[in-house]
Amino acid sequence: MRKEIPLIICFLTGFMMILTFFSGNETIKAMATDLLNWSMIIGGAAFFLAVGSLFQVNLQKISRKSDGWGFSVILLFSFFITLILGLGYGVDATYEKEINLSNGDLLANFEKGVKAYETNVAKGITILSSILEVSDNGEIERIIGKIAENGIPADKTLTVKHFNPFFFIYKYIYVSMAGTMFSLLAFYVASAAYRAFKAKSFDSGLLLCAAFLVMIGRVSVGEAIWPGFSTIAEWIMNVPQTAGQRAIQIGAALGLVSSSARILFGLEQSYLGQD
Amino acid sequence: MEWFMKLKNIDRRIIYVLIFLGVIVPLIQPLGFPIIVTKETQMLYDKIDALDEGSYIIISFDFDPASSAEVSPMTKAVIHHCFQKNLKLICPSLWPQGPSLATEIFQELGPKYDKVYGKDWVNLGYLPGAQTGLPQVETLAASFKKAYPRDIKDTPLDNIPIMKNFEKLTDAKMVCAFTSGDPGLLGWIMVAKDRYEIPVGGGGTAVNAPQFYPFIQSKQITGFLGGLKGAAEYEKLVGEPDLGTSGMDAQSVAHLVIIGFIILSNIFLLLEKRDRGGLY
C-alpha cells in the first residue's frame, strides 16, 4: 500500500485539476481551489525545509572545518542578523517612532525632529513650529528661543521616520551584490564572444549575421546609425525567432502533456523514489 | 605578424576594461541616442492608457534584485503611467524578493503623485507555490482574500480601503506582470488571459523576451517591454526619462564594443584561412 496510496492520491488530484479546466461545476471548482491553497501552503512550508537544509549543510561544514568553512560562518551569521532585523523592524523602507518634543533637551529634540525631514529642512521647521504653536521665521535658533520664552506645550509629540536597518541590508548589500553578480555576465559575454563567435561555417555565419543585426538593432545607437537596423532586428525577432520559439514551446508542451499523463496513470514513478 | 598574434590573443582583462569604460562613460556623460518606440511597447501603453480612471490593475512583481537593474526601470515607468491615469494598483508577487522591490519603487513614486498606501495601491507580499505560477494565479482568480488574508504590513485585507471592491482576479481590468523567469508572466497568461479573458501585458529581461514573442502574435499578451530598451521606450512615452533612458546609452556602447570584438576576431579568422589557402 506504500506505493498504491500515493499513486491513487496523485491520480485523483490530477484528475480533479483537469476536470476543473473543463467543468463549470461550483463544487468541483471549490474543491480545486482548496487543493490549490494546499499547494501554496506546501510551498510556504518548503521554506522551513530549505532553512533546515541550509543549517544542516553549513553546520556540518563548520564542525568538520571543510574547505571554505569560514564562508559558512558568515552565511549563518548574516542569516541570523537579517532574520532578527526583519522580524524586528518589518520590511518597509522606514519605521516610525514617536518623540515627545517637550521631554528632555528641547534643542536636541527639535533638531532631531527637523532632521526627520532632512530632504526638506524648511518643511521640517514649518511642521515642528506648527506642532509647538510658535510662529515660523525659518531659523531653528530663533524658534527655540521663542519656545523657551513662552514655555513648552505639554505632550506635543512628533512621529519620526527612521531608516529601517533591515531595508538597509536589503538595498545596499543584497541588491548591490545580486546586481553585481548578474552584471558580471556582460564581461564574460564580451570575452567569450571575442574568442568563440566566429563564422567557421555557413551556419555559424548565418547565426553571426543574425546576432549582429539584433545586437545593433535592439539598442538606440543602431537607430542613430541607420533606422533600418531596428526594422531588420524587429523582423528577425517577429518572424524567424518567433517561429523557432513556437516550435520549441509546442514541442515542450506536448512533452509535458505526455509526461503528466504517465505520472497520472502511474507509469512514471520516479517521484516515489523509484527508477 | 607579431602584432597580429598579440591582438589575436589579447588579454581578457583588456576586454573587461573596455567594456567597463563603455558602460561607465555614457552613464556619466549621456550621449543622447534617439529612442524609437517599438510596436510592442506602444501596444502596452495604449492598453493602459485606455483604462478608465479608478480601474483596478494588477502589477505583479515577479523578479528579484539580480535582474532589478533591467526590470525595475520598466516597472517604474508603467507605475508612473498608472498613477498619471489615477488607476488603482493591486501588487502581488510570485517571487520572494518582489515585495521589497515594490516597496522601493512606491516609496519614490507614491509621494510624487500624492498617492496613499491602501487607497491607491496595496503591496500584498509574496505568494508561494509552484514553479509554473499556475496554482497561485488560479487561487487569486477564486479569491484574493483567501490567498492573502493580510497585506505586507500585516493589515487584514478587509481593513484596506482599496480592497473593499476588489475580490478576485476578474475585478481587475488588466494584469501587468514584470518577470525575470518562472513563476511569472507565463502563469498570468495561462490563467488570467486564457481562462478569464483579462488583458495581460508586462515586461521582462532581454534574455527572457524572445519566449514571449509568440504570445504577442497570438494576442495573448497586450504589449511587452523587453529589457532596458523597453523601459527606455516606455519612459519616453510617459515623459519620465530615468534609468532606462540613461542605461540605453551605456548598453548601446557596450553592444558596440562587443560587436567590435566579434568583427575583429572574424577578421583574424579570415586572415588565418587566407594564409592557409582557401576560405572554407
Coordinates of C-alpha atoms in Angstrom, one line a residue:
Chain A
M1 CA 0.0 0.0 0.0
R2 CA 3.0 2.3 0.4
K3 CA 3.1 2.6 -3.4
E4 CA -0.6 2.4 -4.2
I5 CA -1.9 5.2 -1.9
P6 CA 0.4 7.9 -3.3
L7 CA -0.5 6.7 -6.8
I8 CA -4.2 7.0 -6.0
I9 CA -3.8 10.4 -4.4
C10 CA -1.8 11.6 -7.5
F11 CA -4.4 10.3 -9.9
L12 CA -7.3 11.8 -8.1
T13 CA -5.8 15.3 -7.5
G14 CA -4.5 15.4 -11.1
F15 CA -7.8 14.3 -12.5
M16 CA -9.7 16.8 -10.3
M17 CA -7.5 19.7 -11.7
I18 CA -8.0 18.6 -15.3
L19 CA -11.8 18.4 -14.6
T20 CA -11.8 22.0 -13.2
F21 CA -10.5 23.3 -16.5
F22 CA -13.4 21.8 -18.5
S23 CA -16.2 21.9 -15.9
G24 CA -18.2 24.8 -14.6
N25 CA -19.4 22.9 -11.6
E26 CA -19.1 25.0 -8.5
T27 CA -18.4 22.1 -6.1
I28 CA -15.5 20.9 -8.3
K29 CA -14.2 24.5 -8.5
A30 CA -14.4 24.9 -4.7
M31 CA -12.5 21.6 -4.2
A32 CA -9.9 22.6 -6.7
T33 CA -9.4 26.0 -5.0
D34 CA -8.8 24.1 -1.7
L35 CA -6.3 21.9 -3.4
L36 CA -4.5 25.0 -4.8
N37 CA -4.5 26.6 -1.4
W38 CA -2.9 23.4 -0.1
S39 CA -0.2 23.6 -2.8
M40 CA 0.6 27.2 -1.6
I41 CA 0.8 26.1 2.0
I42 CA 3.1 23.3 1.0
G43 CA 5.2 25.8 -1.0
G44 CA 5.4 28.0 2.1
A45 CA 6.3 25.1 4.3
A46 CA 9.1 24.2 1.9
F47 CA 10.9 27.3 3.1
F48 CA 11.3 25.8 6.6
L49 CA 12.7 22.7 4.9
A50 CA 15.2 24.9 3.0
V51 CA 16.3 26.7 6.2
G52 CA 16.8 23.3 7.9
S53 CA 18.8 22.1 5.0
L54 CA 20.9 25.3 5.0
F55 CA 21.7 24.8 8.6
Q56 CA 22.5 21.1 8.3
V57 CA 24.9 21.6 5.4
N58 CA 26.7 24.7 6.8
L59 CA 26.9 23.4 10.4
Q60 CA 28.4 20.2 9.1
K61 CA 31.0 22.2 7.1
I62 CA 31.9 24.3 10.1
S63 CA 32.2 21.3 12.5
R64 CA 34.4 19.4 10.0
K65 CA 36.4 22.5 9.2
S66 CA 35.9 21.7 5.5
D67 CA 37.2 23.9 2.7
G68 CA 35.6 27.3 2.9
W69 CA 34.1 26.7 6.3
G70 CA 34.6 30.4 7.1
F71 CA 32.0 31.3 4.4
S72 CA 29.5 29.1 6.1
V73 CA 30.1 31.1 9.4
I74 CA 29.5 34.3 7.5
L75 CA 26.4 32.9 5.8
L76 CA 24.8 31.7 9.1
F77 CA 25.8 35.0 10.8
S78 CA 24.2 37.1 8.0
F79 CA 21.2 34.8 8.1
F80 CA 20.5 35.5 11.8
I81 CA 21.2 39.2 11.6
T82 CA 18.8 39.6 8.6
L83 CA 16.2 37.4 10.2
I84 CA 16.3 39.3 13.5
L85 CA 16.2 42.8 11.9
G86 CA 13.5 41.7 9.5
L87 CA 11.3 40.4 12.4
G88 CA 12.0 43.4 14.5
Y89 CA 11.6 46.2 12.0
G90 CA 9.4 44.8 9.3
V91 CA 10.0 45.1 5.5
D92 CA 9.2 48.8 4.9
A93 CA 11.9 51.3 3.9
T94 CA 11.3 53.2 7.2
Y95 CA 9.9 52.5 10.6
E96 CA 8.1 55.1 12.8
K97 CA 8.9 56.2 16.3
E98 CA 7.3 58.9 18.4
I99 CA 9.4 61.6 20.1
N100 CA 8.0 63.8 22.8
L101 CA 9.1 67.3 22.0
S102 CA 8.5 68.6 25.5
N103 CA 10.7 66.0 27.2
G104 CA 14.5 66.2 27.6
D105 CA 16.7 68.6 25.8
L106 CA 14.5 70.9 23.8
L107 CA 17.1 71.9 21.2
A108 CA 18.2 68.3 20.7
N109 CA 14.6 67.1 20.2
F110 CA 13.8 70.0 17.9
E111 CA 16.9 69.3 15.8
K112 CA 16.1 65.6 15.7
G113 CA 12.6 66.5 14.5
V114 CA 13.9 68.7 11.8
K115 CA 16.4 66.0 10.7
A116 CA 13.5 63.7 10.2
Y117 CA 12.6 66.0 7.2
E118 CA 16.2 66.3 6.1
T119 CA 15.2 66.1 2.4
N120 CA 13.3 69.3 3.1
V121 CA 14.6 71.3 6.1
A122 CA 12.2 74.2 5.6
K123 CA 9.3 71.8 5.6
G124 CA 10.6 70.2 8.8
I125 CA 10.8 73.6 10.6
T126 CA 7.3 74.6 9.4
I127 CA 5.8 71.4 10.7
L128 CA 7.6 71.5 14.0
S129 CA 6.7 75.2 14.5
S130 CA 3.0 74.4 14.0
I131 CA 3.1 71.5 16.4
L132 CA 4.8 73.7 19.0
E133 CA 2.4 76.6 18.3
V134 CA 5.1 79.1 17.5
S135 CA 5.4 81.5 14.5
D136 CA 7.7 80.1 11.8
N137 CA 10.5 82.5 11.0
G138 CA 12.6 79.8 9.4
E139 CA 15.5 79.7 11.8
I140 CA 15.9 76.9 14.3
E141 CA 17.7 79.0 17.0
R142 CA 15.1 81.8 17.0
I143 CA 12.2 79.3 17.2
I144 CA 14.0 77.6 20.1
G145 CA 14.3 80.9 21.8
K146 CA 10.6 81.7 21.3
I147 CA 9.6 78.3 22.7
A148 CA 11.9 78.9 25.7
E149 CA 10.2 82.2 26.3
N150 CA 6.7 81.0 26.0
G151 CA 7.1 77.6 27.7
I152 CA 6.7 74.2 26.1
P153 CA 3.2 73.0 25.3
A154 CA 2.7 69.7 27.1
D155 CA 2.7 66.3 25.4
K156 CA 3.5 67.5 21.9
T157 CA 4.7 64.5 20.0
L158 CA 6.2 64.1 16.6
T159 CA 6.2 60.8 14.6
V160 CA 9.7 60.5 13.3
K161 CA 10.5 58.1 10.4
H162 CA 13.7 56.2 10.9
F163 CA 15.5 54.3 8.1
N164 CA 14.9 50.6 8.6
P165 CA 18.2 48.6 9.1
F166 CA 16.6 45.5 7.5
F167 CA 15.9 47.6 4.4
F168 CA 19.4 49.0 4.5
I169 CA 20.8 45.4 4.4
Y170 CA 18.4 44.5 1.6
K171 CA 19.0 47.6 -0.5
Y172 CA 22.7 48.4 0.0
I173 CA 24.1 44.9 0.5
Y174 CA 21.8 42.2 -1.0
V175 CA 20.5 44.2 -4.1
S176 CA 24.0 45.5 -4.8
M177 CA 25.6 42.1 -4.6
A178 CA 22.9 40.4 -6.7
G179 CA 23.2 43.1 -9.3
T180 CA 26.9 42.8 -9.4
M181 CA 26.8 39.0 -10.0
F182 CA 24.3 39.5 -12.8
S183 CA 26.2 42.3 -14.5
L184 CA 29.4 40.3 -14.5
L185 CA 27.8 38.5 -17.4
A186 CA 28.5 41.5 -19.6
F187 CA 32.2 41.0 -19.1
Y188 CA 32.1 37.2 -19.7
V189 CA 29.9 37.6 -22.8
A190 CA 32.3 40.1 -24.3
S191 CA 35.3 37.9 -23.7
A192 CA 33.5 34.7 -24.8
A193 CA 32.1 36.4 -28.0
Y194 CA 35.6 37.5 -29.0
R195 CA 37.0 34.0 -28.6
A196 CA 34.1 31.9 -29.8
F197 CA 31.7 33.8 -32.0
K198 CA 33.4 33.0 -35.3
A199 CA 32.0 32.3 -38.8
K200 CA 33.7 29.0 -39.2
S201 CA 30.9 27.6 -41.4
F202 CA 27.9 28.8 -43.4
D203 CA 25.5 28.0 -40.5
S204 CA 27.6 29.8 -37.9
G205 CA 28.0 32.7 -40.4
L206 CA 24.2 33.0 -40.6
L207 CA 23.9 32.9 -36.8
L208 CA 26.6 35.6 -36.6
C209 CA 24.8 37.9 -39.0
A210 CA 21.5 37.5 -37.2
A211 CA 23.2 38.2 -33.8
F212 CA 25.0 41.2 -35.2
L213 CA 21.7 42.7 -36.6
V214 CA 19.7 42.0 -33.4
M215 CA 22.5 43.4 -31.2
I216 CA 22.8 46.6 -33.2
G217 CA 19.1 46.9 -33.9
R218 CA 17.9 46.5 -30.3
V219 CA 19.9 49.4 -29.0
S220 CA 19.4 53.1 -29.7
V221 CA 22.8 53.5 -31.3
G222 CA 21.6 51.2 -34.1
E223 CA 18.7 53.6 -34.8
A224 CA 21.1 56.5 -34.8
I225 CA 23.4 54.9 -37.3
W226 CA 20.6 53.6 -39.6
P227 CA 16.9 53.2 -38.8
G228 CA 16.8 50.1 -41.0
F229 CA 18.8 48.2 -38.3
S230 CA 15.8 48.5 -35.9
T231 CA 13.3 47.3 -38.6
I232 CA 15.5 44.3 -39.5
A233 CA 16.0 43.4 -35.8
E234 CA 12.2 43.5 -35.3
W235 CA 11.7 41.3 -38.3
I236 CA 14.2 38.7 -37.0
M237 CA 12.5 38.7 -33.6
N238 CA 9.0 38.6 -35.0
V239 CA 9.4 36.0 -37.8
P240 CA 12.3 33.5 -37.7
Q241 CA 12.8 33.8 -33.9
T242 CA 9.1 33.5 -33.1
A243 CA 8.8 30.5 -35.5
G244 CA 11.6 28.8 -33.7
Q245 CA 10.3 29.7 -30.2
R246 CA 6.8 28.4 -31.2
A247 CA 8.2 25.1 -32.4
I248 CA 10.2 24.7 -29.2
Q249 CA 7.3 25.7 -27.0
I250 CA 4.7 23.4 -28.7
G251 CA 7.2 20.6 -28.6
A252 CA 7.9 21.2 -24.9
A253 CA 4.1 21.4 -24.2
L254 CA 3.4 18.1 -25.9
G255 CA 6.3 16.5 -23.9
L256 CA 4.8 17.9 -20.7
V257 CA 1.4 16.5 -21.6
S258 CA 2.8 13.0 -22.2
S259 CA 4.9 13.2 -19.0
S260 CA 1.9 14.3 -17.0
A261 CA -0.2 11.5 -18.4
R262 CA 2.5 9.0 -17.5
I263 CA 2.6 10.3 -13.9
L264 CA -1.2 10.4 -13.6
F265 CA -1.6 6.8 -14.8
G266 CA 1.3 5.6 -12.6
L267 CA 3.6 4.7 -15.4
E268 CA 6.2 7.2 -14.2
Q269 CA 7.0 6.6 -10.5
S270 CA 10.4 8.3 -10.0
Y271 CA 8.7 10.9 -7.7
L272 CA 8.1 8.0 -5.3
G273 CA 11.8 7.4 -5.1
Q274 CA 11.8 4.6 -7.6
D275 CA 13.5 4.4 -11.0
Chain B
M1 CA 52.9 39.1 -37.8
E2 CA 53.8 39.7 -34.2
W3 CA 51.1 42.4 -33.8
F4 CA 48.6 40.0 -35.3
M5 CA 49.3 37.3 -32.8
K6 CA 49.3 39.8 -29.9
L7 CA 45.9 41.2 -30.9
K8 CA 44.5 37.7 -31.5
N9 CA 45.5 36.5 -28.0
I10 CA 44.5 39.8 -26.4
D11 CA 44.4 39.6 -22.6
R12 CA 40.8 39.2 -21.5
R13 CA 41.4 41.9 -18.8
I14 CA 41.8 44.5 -21.7
I15 CA 38.3 43.4 -23.0
Y16 CA 36.9 43.8 -19.4
V17 CA 38.4 47.3 -19.1
L18 CA 37.0 48.4 -22.5
I19 CA 33.5 47.0 -21.5
F20 CA 33.8 48.8 -18.2
L21 CA 34.6 52.1 -19.9
G22 CA 31.9 51.5 -22.5
V23 CA 29.3 51.2 -19.7
I24 CA 30.6 53.8 -17.2
V25 CA 31.4 56.7 -19.6
P26 CA 27.9 57.0 -21.1
L27 CA 26.4 56.8 -17.6
I28 CA 28.5 59.8 -16.5
Q29 CA 28.2 61.7 -19.8
P30 CA 24.9 60.6 -21.6
L31 CA 25.2 60.5 -25.3
G32 CA 21.5 61.1 -26.1
F33 CA 21.0 58.4 -28.7
P34 CA 17.4 58.5 -30.2
I35 CA 14.8 56.2 -28.7
I36 CA 12.3 54.9 -31.2
V37 CA 9.2 53.3 -29.7
T38 CA 8.5 49.7 -30.9
K39 CA 5.1 48.3 -31.6
E40 CA 5.1 46.0 -28.5
T41 CA 5.8 48.9 -26.2
Q42 CA 3.2 51.1 -27.9
M43 CA 0.6 48.4 -27.5
L44 CA 1.1 48.2 -23.8
Y45 CA 1.0 51.9 -23.4
D46 CA -2.2 52.2 -25.5
K47 CA -3.9 49.5 -23.5
I48 CA -3.1 51.1 -20.1
D49 CA -4.0 54.5 -21.4
A50 CA -7.4 53.3 -22.5
L51 CA -8.3 52.1 -19.0
D52 CA -10.9 54.3 -17.1
E53 CA -9.8 56.4 -14.1
G54 CA -10.1 54.3 -10.9
S55 CA -9.9 51.0 -12.7
Y56 CA -8.1 48.2 -10.9
I57 CA -4.8 47.0 -12.4
I58 CA -2.7 44.1 -11.1
I59 CA 1.0 44.8 -11.1
S60 CA 2.9 41.6 -10.3
F61 CA 6.5 41.9 -9.1
D62 CA 7.9 38.6 -10.4
F63 CA 11.6 39.4 -10.3
D64 CA 14.5 39.7 -7.9
P65 CA 17.4 42.1 -7.2
A66 CA 19.7 40.3 -9.6
S67 CA 17.6 41.4 -12.5
S68 CA 16.1 44.6 -11.0
A69 CA 18.6 46.8 -12.8
E70 CA 16.9 45.7 -16.0
V71 CA 13.3 45.1 -14.8
S72 CA 12.7 47.8 -12.2
P73 CA 13.0 50.8 -14.6
M74 CA 10.2 49.4 -16.8
T75 CA 8.1 48.6 -13.8
K76 CA 8.6 52.1 -12.6
A77 CA 7.7 53.6 -15.9
V78 CA 4.5 51.7 -16.0
I79 CA 3.6 52.7 -12.5
H80 CA 4.2 56.3 -13.5
H81 CA 1.6 55.8 -16.2
C82 CA -0.8 54.1 -13.8
F83 CA -0.6 57.0 -11.3
Q84 CA -0.9 59.6 -14.0
K85 CA -4.1 57.8 -15.1
N86 CA -5.3 57.5 -11.4
L87 CA -5.6 53.7 -11.6
K88 CA -5.8 51.6 -8.5
L89 CA -2.8 49.2 -8.2
I90 CA -3.0 45.7 -6.6
C91 CA 0.5 44.3 -6.3
P92 CA 1.1 40.6 -5.6
S93 CA 4.4 38.9 -6.1
L94 CA 5.2 35.4 -7.2
W95 CA 8.9 35.9 -6.2
P96 CA 10.1 36.2 -2.6
Q97 CA 12.1 39.4 -3.3
G98 CA 9.4 41.1 -5.3
P99 CA 7.6 42.9 -2.4
S100 CA 10.7 44.7 -1.3
L101 CA 11.4 45.9 -4.8
A102 CA 7.8 47.1 -5.0
T103 CA 8.3 49.0 -1.7
E104 CA 11.4 50.7 -3.1
I105 CA 9.5 51.9 -6.2
F106 CA 6.4 53.1 -4.4
Q107 CA 8.4 54.9 -1.8
E108 CA 9.6 57.1 -4.6
L109 CA 6.5 57.4 -6.8
G110 CA 3.8 57.5 -4.1
P111 CA 4.7 60.9 -2.7
K112 CA 5.4 62.3 -6.2
Y113 CA 1.8 61.7 -7.3
D114 CA 0.3 62.3 -3.8
K115 CA -0.9 58.7 -3.7
V116 CA -1.7 57.0 -0.5
Y117 CA -0.9 53.4 0.5
G118 CA -4.1 51.3 1.0
K119 CA -6.1 53.8 -1.0
D120 CA -4.3 54.0 -4.3
W121 CA -2.1 50.9 -4.1
V122 CA -1.5 47.9 -2.0
N123 CA 1.6 45.7 -1.7
L124 CA 0.2 42.2 -0.9
G125 CA 3.6 40.4 -0.5
Y126 CA 4.9 37.1 -1.6
L127 CA 2.6 34.3 -2.7
P128 CA 4.4 30.9 -2.5
G129 CA 3.5 28.0 -4.7
A130 CA 4.5 26.1 -7.8
Q131 CA 7.3 27.0 -10.2
T132 CA 4.8 27.5 -13.0
G133 CA 2.8 30.1 -11.1
L134 CA -0.5 28.5 -12.2
P135 CA -1.8 27.5 -8.7
Q136 CA -1.0 30.9 -7.4
V137 CA -2.8 32.8 -10.1
E138 CA -5.7 30.3 -10.1
T139 CA -6.2 30.9 -6.4
L140 CA -6.2 34.6 -6.9
A141 CA -8.9 34.1 -9.6
A142 CA -11.0 32.5 -6.9
S143 CA -10.4 35.0 -4.1
F144 CA -7.6 37.4 -3.2
K145 CA -8.6 37.4 0.4
K146 CA -8.1 33.6 0.6
A147 CA -4.7 33.8 -0.9
Y148 CA -3.7 36.9 1.0
P149 CA -5.5 37.2 4.4
R150 CA -3.2 40.2 5.2
D151 CA -1.0 42.6 3.2
I152 CA 2.7 43.1 3.6
K153 CA 2.2 45.4 6.6
D154 CA 0.2 42.7 8.3
T155 CA -3.1 44.6 7.9
P156 CA -6.2 42.4 7.2
L157 CA -7.3 42.9 3.7
D158 CA -10.8 43.8 4.9
N159 CA -9.4 46.9 6.6
I160 CA -7.7 48.2 3.4
P161 CA -9.9 50.7 1.5
I162 CA -8.6 49.7 -1.9
M163 CA -9.6 46.1 -1.3
K164 CA -13.3 46.9 -0.4
N165 CA -14.4 46.5 -4.0
F166 CA -11.8 44.0 -5.1
E167 CA -12.5 40.4 -4.5
K168 CA -11.0 38.3 -7.3
L169 CA -8.9 38.4 -10.4
T170 CA -11.8 39.2 -12.7
D171 CA -12.3 42.5 -10.8
A172 CA -9.1 43.8 -12.5
K173 CA -9.3 45.4 -15.9
M174 CA -5.7 44.4 -16.7
V175 CA -2.7 42.5 -15.4
C176 CA 0.9 43.7 -15.9
A177 CA 3.5 41.2 -14.8
F178 CA 7.2 42.0 -14.7
T179 CA 9.2 38.9 -14.8
S180 CA 12.7 37.6 -15.0
G181 CA 11.8 33.9 -15.2
D182 CA 9.3 31.4 -13.7
P183 CA 6.9 31.8 -12.0
G184 CA 5.9 35.0 -13.8
L185 CA 4.2 36.3 -16.9
L186 CA 3.7 32.9 -18.4
G187 CA 1.5 31.9 -15.4
W188 CA -0.5 35.1 -15.7
I189 CA -1.0 34.5 -19.5
M190 CA -2.2 30.9 -19.0
V191 CA -4.7 31.7 -16.3
A192 CA -5.7 35.4 -16.4
K193 CA -5.8 35.7 -20.2
D194 CA -6.5 32.2 -21.4
R195 CA -9.1 31.3 -18.8
Y196 CA -10.6 34.6 -17.6
E197 CA -10.1 36.8 -20.7
I198 CA -8.3 39.6 -18.7
P199 CA -5.8 41.5 -20.8
V200 CA -2.3 40.7 -19.8
G201 CA 0.8 42.7 -20.6
G202 CA 4.2 43.2 -18.9
G203 CA 7.9 43.1 -19.4
G204 CA 11.0 41.1 -18.7
T205 CA 14.7 40.9 -19.1
A206 CA 16.1 41.0 -22.7
V207 CA 17.1 37.3 -22.2
N208 CA 13.5 36.4 -21.5
A209 CA 11.9 38.5 -24.2
P210 CA 12.2 36.0 -27.1
Q211 CA 10.0 33.4 -25.4
F212 CA 7.1 36.0 -25.2
Y213 CA 7.0 37.0 -28.9
P214 CA 4.7 34.1 -29.9
F215 CA 2.3 35.3 -27.3
I216 CA 2.3 38.8 -28.7
Q217 CA 1.5 37.5 -32.2
S218 CA -1.3 35.3 -30.9
K219 CA -2.7 38.3 -28.9
Q220 CA -2.3 36.5 -25.6
I221 CA -0.2 39.5 -24.5
T222 CA -1.2 43.1 -24.9
G223 CA 2.2 44.5 -25.3
F224 CA 5.6 43.6 -23.9
L225 CA 8.6 45.6 -22.7
G226 CA 11.8 43.8 -23.5
G227 CA 14.9 44.7 -21.4
L228 CA 16.3 48.1 -20.8
K229 CA 15.2 49.2 -24.3
G230 CA 11.5 48.5 -23.4
A231 CA 12.0 50.6 -20.3
A232 CA 13.6 53.5 -22.2
E233 CA 10.7 53.4 -24.7
Y234 CA 8.1 53.5 -22.0
E235 CA 9.9 56.3 -20.1
K236 CA 9.8 58.2 -23.4
L237 CA 6.0 57.6 -23.8
V238 CA 5.2 58.7 -20.2
G239 CA 7.6 61.6 -20.3
E240 CA 9.7 60.4 -17.3
P241 CA 13.2 59.7 -18.5
D242 CA 15.0 57.7 -15.9
L243 CA 17.4 54.8 -15.5
G244 CA 16.1 53.1 -18.7
T245 CA 16.9 56.1 -20.8
S246 CA 20.4 56.7 -19.3
G247 CA 21.1 52.9 -19.3
M248 CA 20.3 52.7 -23.0
D249 CA 23.4 54.8 -23.9
A250 CA 25.6 52.5 -21.8
Q251 CA 24.0 49.4 -23.3
S252 CA 24.5 50.8 -26.8
V253 CA 28.2 51.5 -26.3
A254 CA 28.7 48.1 -24.6
H255 CA 27.0 46.4 -27.6
L256 CA 29.3 48.4 -30.0
V257 CA 32.3 47.2 -28.1
I258 CA 31.2 43.6 -28.2
I259 CA 30.3 43.9 -31.9
G260 CA 33.8 45.4 -32.5
F261 CA 35.5 42.5 -30.9
I262 CA 33.4 40.0 -32.8
I263 CA 34.3 41.7 -36.1
L264 CA 37.9 41.8 -35.1
S265 CA 38.0 38.1 -34.2
N266 CA 36.4 37.2 -37.6
I267 CA 38.9 39.3 -39.5
F268 CA 41.6 37.3 -37.8
L269 CA 39.9 34.1 -38.7
L270 CA 39.7 35.2 -42.4
L271 CA 43.3 36.2 -42.4
E272 CA 44.3 32.9 -41.0
K273 CA 42.3 31.0 -43.5
R274 CA 43.7 33.1 -46.4
D275 CA 47.2 32.2 -45.2
R276 CA 46.3 28.5 -45.1
G277 CA 44.9 28.9 -48.7
G278 CA 41.1 28.9 -49.0
L279 CA 38.3 30.5 -47.1
Y280 CA 36.4 27.3 -46.2

